[in-house]
CSV table of C-alpha atoms in Angstrom, one decimal:
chain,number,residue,atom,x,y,z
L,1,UNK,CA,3.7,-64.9,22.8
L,2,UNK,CA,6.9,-64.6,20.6
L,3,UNK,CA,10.0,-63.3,22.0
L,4,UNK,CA,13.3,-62.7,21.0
L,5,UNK,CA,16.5,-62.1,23.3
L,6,UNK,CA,19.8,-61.2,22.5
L,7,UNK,CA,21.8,-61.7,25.5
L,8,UNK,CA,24.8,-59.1,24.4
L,9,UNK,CA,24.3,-55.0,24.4
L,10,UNK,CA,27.9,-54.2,23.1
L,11,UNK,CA,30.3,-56.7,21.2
L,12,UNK,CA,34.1,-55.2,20.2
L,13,UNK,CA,36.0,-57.0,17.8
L,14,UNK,CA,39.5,-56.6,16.2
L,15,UNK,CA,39.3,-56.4,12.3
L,16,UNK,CA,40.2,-60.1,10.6
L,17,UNK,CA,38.5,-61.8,13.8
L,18,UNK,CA,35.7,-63.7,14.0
L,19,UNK,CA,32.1,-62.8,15.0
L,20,UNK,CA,29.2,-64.5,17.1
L,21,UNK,CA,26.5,-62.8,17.8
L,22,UNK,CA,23.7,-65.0,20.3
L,23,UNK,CA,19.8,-64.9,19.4
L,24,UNK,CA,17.4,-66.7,21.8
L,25,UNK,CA,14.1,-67.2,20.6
L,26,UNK,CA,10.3,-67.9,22.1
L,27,UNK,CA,8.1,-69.1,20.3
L,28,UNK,CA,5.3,-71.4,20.0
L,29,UNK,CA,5.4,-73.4,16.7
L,30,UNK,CA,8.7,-73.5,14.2
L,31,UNK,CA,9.6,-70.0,13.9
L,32,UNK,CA,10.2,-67.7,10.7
L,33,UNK,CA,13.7,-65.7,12.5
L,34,UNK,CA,15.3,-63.2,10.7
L,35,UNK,CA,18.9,-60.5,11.1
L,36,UNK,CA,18.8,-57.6,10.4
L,37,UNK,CA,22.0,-54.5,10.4
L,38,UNK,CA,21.5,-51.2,10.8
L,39,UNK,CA,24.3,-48.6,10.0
L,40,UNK,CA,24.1,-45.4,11.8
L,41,UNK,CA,21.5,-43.0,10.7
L,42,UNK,CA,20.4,-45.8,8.5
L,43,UNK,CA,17.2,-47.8,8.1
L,44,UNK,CA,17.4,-52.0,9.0
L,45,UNK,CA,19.2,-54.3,6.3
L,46,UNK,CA,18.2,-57.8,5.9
L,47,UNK,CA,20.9,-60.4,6.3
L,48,UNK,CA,19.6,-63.2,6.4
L,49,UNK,CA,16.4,-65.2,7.1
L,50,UNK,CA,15.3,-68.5,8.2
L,51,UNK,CA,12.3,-70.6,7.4
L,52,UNK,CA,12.6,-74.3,7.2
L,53,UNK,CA,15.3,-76.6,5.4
L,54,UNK,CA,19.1,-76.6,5.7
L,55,UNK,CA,19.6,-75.2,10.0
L,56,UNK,CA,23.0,-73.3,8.4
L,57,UNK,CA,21.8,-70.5,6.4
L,58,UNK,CA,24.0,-67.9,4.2
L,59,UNK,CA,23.5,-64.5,4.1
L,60,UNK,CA,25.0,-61.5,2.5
L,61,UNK,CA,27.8,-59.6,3.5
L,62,UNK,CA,29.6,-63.2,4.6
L,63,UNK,CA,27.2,-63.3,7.5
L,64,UNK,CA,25.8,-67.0,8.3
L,65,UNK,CA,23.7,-68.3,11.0
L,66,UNK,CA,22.4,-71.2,12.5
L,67,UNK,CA,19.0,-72.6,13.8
L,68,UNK,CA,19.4,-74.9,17.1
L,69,UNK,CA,15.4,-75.9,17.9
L,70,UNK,CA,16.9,-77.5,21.0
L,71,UNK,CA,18.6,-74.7,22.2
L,72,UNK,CA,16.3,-72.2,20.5
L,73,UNK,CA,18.9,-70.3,19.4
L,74,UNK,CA,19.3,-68.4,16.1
L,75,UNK,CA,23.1,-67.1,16.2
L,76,UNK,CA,24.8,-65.1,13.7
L,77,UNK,CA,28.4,-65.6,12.9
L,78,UNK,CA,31.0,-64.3,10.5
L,79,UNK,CA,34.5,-65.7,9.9
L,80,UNK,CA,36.4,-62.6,9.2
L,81,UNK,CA,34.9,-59.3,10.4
L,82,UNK,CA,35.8,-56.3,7.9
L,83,UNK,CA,35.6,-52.5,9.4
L,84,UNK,CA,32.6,-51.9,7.8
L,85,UNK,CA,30.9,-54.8,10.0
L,86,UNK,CA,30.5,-52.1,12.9
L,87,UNK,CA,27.0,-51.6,13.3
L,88,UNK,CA,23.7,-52.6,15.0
L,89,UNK,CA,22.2,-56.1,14.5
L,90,UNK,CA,19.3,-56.9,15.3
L,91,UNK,CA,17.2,-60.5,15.4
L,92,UNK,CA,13.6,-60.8,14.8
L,93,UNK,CA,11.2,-63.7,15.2
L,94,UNK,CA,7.3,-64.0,13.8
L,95,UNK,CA,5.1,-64.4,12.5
L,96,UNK,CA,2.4,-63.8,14.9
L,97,UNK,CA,-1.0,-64.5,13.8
L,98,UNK,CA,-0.7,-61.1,12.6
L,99,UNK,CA,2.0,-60.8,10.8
L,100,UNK,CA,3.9,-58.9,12.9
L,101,UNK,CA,7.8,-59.7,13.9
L,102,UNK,CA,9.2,-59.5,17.5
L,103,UNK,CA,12.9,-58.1,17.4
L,104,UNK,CA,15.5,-58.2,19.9
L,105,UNK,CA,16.8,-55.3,21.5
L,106,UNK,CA,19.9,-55.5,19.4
L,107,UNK,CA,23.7,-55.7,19.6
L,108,UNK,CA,26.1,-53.1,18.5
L,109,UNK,CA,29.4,-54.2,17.2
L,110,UNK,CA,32.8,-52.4,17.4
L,111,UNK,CA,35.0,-53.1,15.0
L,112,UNK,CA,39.1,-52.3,16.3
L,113,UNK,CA,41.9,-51.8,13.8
X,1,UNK,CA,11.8,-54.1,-7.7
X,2,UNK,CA,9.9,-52.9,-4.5
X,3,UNK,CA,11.3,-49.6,-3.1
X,4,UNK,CA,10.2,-47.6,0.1
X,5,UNK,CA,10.1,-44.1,0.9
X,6,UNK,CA,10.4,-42.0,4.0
X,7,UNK,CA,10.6,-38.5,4.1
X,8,UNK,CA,11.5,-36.1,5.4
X,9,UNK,CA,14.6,-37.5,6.5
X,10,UNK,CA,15.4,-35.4,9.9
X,11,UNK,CA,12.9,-33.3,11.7
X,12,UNK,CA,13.0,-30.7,14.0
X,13,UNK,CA,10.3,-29.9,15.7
X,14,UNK,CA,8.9,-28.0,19.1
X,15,UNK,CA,7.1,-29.1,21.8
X,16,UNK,CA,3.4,-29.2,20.9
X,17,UNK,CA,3.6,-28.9,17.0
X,18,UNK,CA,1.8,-31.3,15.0
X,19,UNK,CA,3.6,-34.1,13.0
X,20,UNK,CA,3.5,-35.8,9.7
X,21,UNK,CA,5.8,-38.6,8.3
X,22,UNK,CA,5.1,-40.3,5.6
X,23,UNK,CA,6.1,-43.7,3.6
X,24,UNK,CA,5.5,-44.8,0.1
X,25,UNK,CA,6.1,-48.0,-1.0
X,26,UNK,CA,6.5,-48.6,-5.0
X,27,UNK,CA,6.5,-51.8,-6.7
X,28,UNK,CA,4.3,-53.8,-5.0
X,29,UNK,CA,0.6,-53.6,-4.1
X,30,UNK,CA,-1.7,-54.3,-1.3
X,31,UNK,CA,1.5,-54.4,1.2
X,32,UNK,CA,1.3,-54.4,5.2
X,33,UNK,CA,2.8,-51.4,6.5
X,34,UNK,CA,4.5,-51.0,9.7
X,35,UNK,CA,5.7,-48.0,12.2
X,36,UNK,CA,8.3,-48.5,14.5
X,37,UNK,CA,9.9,-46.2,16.3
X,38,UNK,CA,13.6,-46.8,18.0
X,39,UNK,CA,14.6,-45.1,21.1
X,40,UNK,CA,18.1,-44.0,21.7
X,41,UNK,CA,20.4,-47.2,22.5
X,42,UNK,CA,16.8,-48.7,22.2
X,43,UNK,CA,15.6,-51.4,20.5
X,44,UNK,CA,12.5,-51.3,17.9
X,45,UNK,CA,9.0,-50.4,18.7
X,46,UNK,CA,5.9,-51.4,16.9
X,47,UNK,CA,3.5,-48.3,16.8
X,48,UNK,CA,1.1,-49.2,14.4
X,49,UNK,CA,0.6,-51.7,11.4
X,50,UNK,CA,-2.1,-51.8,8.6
X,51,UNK,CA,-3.3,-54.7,6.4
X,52,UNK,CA,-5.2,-52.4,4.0
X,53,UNK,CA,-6.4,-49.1,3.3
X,54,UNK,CA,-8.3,-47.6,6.3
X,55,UNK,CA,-7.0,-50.6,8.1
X,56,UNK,CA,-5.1,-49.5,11.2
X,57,UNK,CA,-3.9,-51.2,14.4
X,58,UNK,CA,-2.1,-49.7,17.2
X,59,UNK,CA,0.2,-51.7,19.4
X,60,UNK,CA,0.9,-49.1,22.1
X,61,UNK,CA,-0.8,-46.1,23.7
X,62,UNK,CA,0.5,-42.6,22.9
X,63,UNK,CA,0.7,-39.1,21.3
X,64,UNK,CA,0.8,-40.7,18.1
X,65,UNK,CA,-1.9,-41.8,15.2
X,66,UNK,CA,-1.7,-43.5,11.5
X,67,UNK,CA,-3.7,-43.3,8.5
X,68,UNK,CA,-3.5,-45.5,5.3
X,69,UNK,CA,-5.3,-43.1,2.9
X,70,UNK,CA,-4.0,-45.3,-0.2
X,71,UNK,CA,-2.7,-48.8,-0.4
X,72,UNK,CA,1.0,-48.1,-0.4
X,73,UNK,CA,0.8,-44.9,1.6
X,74,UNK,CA,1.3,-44.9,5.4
X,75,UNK,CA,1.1,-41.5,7.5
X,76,UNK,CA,2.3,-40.8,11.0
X,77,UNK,CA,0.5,-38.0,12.9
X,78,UNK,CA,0.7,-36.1,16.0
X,79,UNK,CA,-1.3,-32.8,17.0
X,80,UNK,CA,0.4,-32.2,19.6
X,81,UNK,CA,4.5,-33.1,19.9
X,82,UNK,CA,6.2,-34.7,23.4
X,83,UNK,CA,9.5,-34.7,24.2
X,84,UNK,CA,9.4,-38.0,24.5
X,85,UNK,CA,8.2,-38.8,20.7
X,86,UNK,CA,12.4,-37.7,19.8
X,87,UNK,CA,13.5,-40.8,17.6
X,88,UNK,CA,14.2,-42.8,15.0
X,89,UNK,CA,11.1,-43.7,13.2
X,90,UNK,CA,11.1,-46.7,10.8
X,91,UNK,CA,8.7,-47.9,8.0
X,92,UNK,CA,8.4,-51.3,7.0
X,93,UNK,CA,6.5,-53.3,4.1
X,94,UNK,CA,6.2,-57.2,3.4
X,95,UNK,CA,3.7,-58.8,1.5
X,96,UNK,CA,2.1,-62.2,3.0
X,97,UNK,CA,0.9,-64.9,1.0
X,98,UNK,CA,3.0,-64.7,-2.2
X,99,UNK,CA,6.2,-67.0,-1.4
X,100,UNK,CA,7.2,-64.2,0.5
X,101,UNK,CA,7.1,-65.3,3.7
X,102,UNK,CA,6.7,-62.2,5.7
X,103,UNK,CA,10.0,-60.6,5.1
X,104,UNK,CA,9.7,-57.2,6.6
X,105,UNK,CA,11.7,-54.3,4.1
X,106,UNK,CA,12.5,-51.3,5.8
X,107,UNK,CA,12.2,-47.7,4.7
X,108,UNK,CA,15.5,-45.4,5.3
X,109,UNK,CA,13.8,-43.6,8.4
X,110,UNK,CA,13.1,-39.8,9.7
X,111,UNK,CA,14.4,-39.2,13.1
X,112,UNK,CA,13.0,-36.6,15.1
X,113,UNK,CA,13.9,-34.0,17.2
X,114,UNK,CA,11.7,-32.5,19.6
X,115,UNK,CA,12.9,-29.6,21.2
């Protein structure tokens, strides 16, 4: 069965800093793993997504993130975190054999002035 | 381009009223649909997903149903509210098959109030 952890419940962050957020992964064959953000009030945005090729993979937003297989890790990292960064991210990991995705229970960021 | 649908967008609602929410999905056909639902300072639920009209799978017991009465409509019922159903719920689209790769789009989401 898939599974997706992400180890952090709360992140805070001063403005202009940078940004890790930690994705572990289960999975049985090379995953499809995904980020999503979600504003307040808001449905989920995709930020990025990765399937095969190149481990470092660009997103919108100036969000990146990197597949380890040996660590089965998907992290999420931004240089140079802006206000509007404060929200909820989320990581996801499928498919299944029926298309569905597993998400993680998410990681809400607080962005300080 | 694809767009998705929710409405409404915030319900209130008593204890043992029914429920319908419903998502469209434009630009696209023969989608999968999904339900989640999101808890407060939860993460996301699957409820139900659907491969094609009439086509209807439920990941978790509850209070709650779906229909697919056309390809890129998607219903979420109740007949009789719980406190417990209060949330965030979420609908979701991706396409499989077509270079796509199973990128799940989501719908901007009713939450509910059950009072």
């Amino acid at each position: 069965a898939q599974s997706v952890t992400q180890p952090d419940i709360h992140i805070t962050v001063s403005e202009g800093a940078s940004l890790e957020l930690r994705c572990n992964y289960s999975y049985g064959a090379t995953p499809y793993l995904f980020w999503y953000v979600q504003s307040p009030g808001q449905g989920l945005q995709l930020l990025l997504k990765y399937f095969s090729g190149d481990t470092l993979v660009q997103g919108i937003k100036g969000f990146e993130a990197e597949f380890k297989r040996s660590q089965s890790s998907f992290n999420l990292r931004k240089p140079s975190v802006h206000w509007s960064d404060a929200a909820e991210y989320f990581c996801a990991v499928g498919p299944s054999n029926d298309y569905k995705l597993s998400f993680g229970a998410g990681t809400t960021v607080t962005v300080r002035a | 381009s694809q767009t998705i649908h929710q409405w409404p967008a915030t319900l209130v609602q008593p204890v043992g009223s029914p429920l319908s929410l419903e998502c469209t999905v434009e630009g696209t056909s023969n989608p999968n649909l999904y339900w989640y639902r999101q808890a407060a300072g939860r993460g996301l639920q699957l409820l139900f997903y659907s491969v094609g009209i009439g086509q209807i799978s439920s990941e978790v017991p509850q209070n709650l149903s779906a229909s697919r009465p056309q390809d890129r409509q998607f219903i979420l019922s109740s007949k009789k509210l719980l406190l417990s159903d209060s949330g965030f719920y979420l609908c979701a689209w991706n396409i499989v098959g077509l270079g796509l790769q199973e990128t799940q789009y989501f719908g901007p989401g009713t939450r509910l109030l059950v009072l």
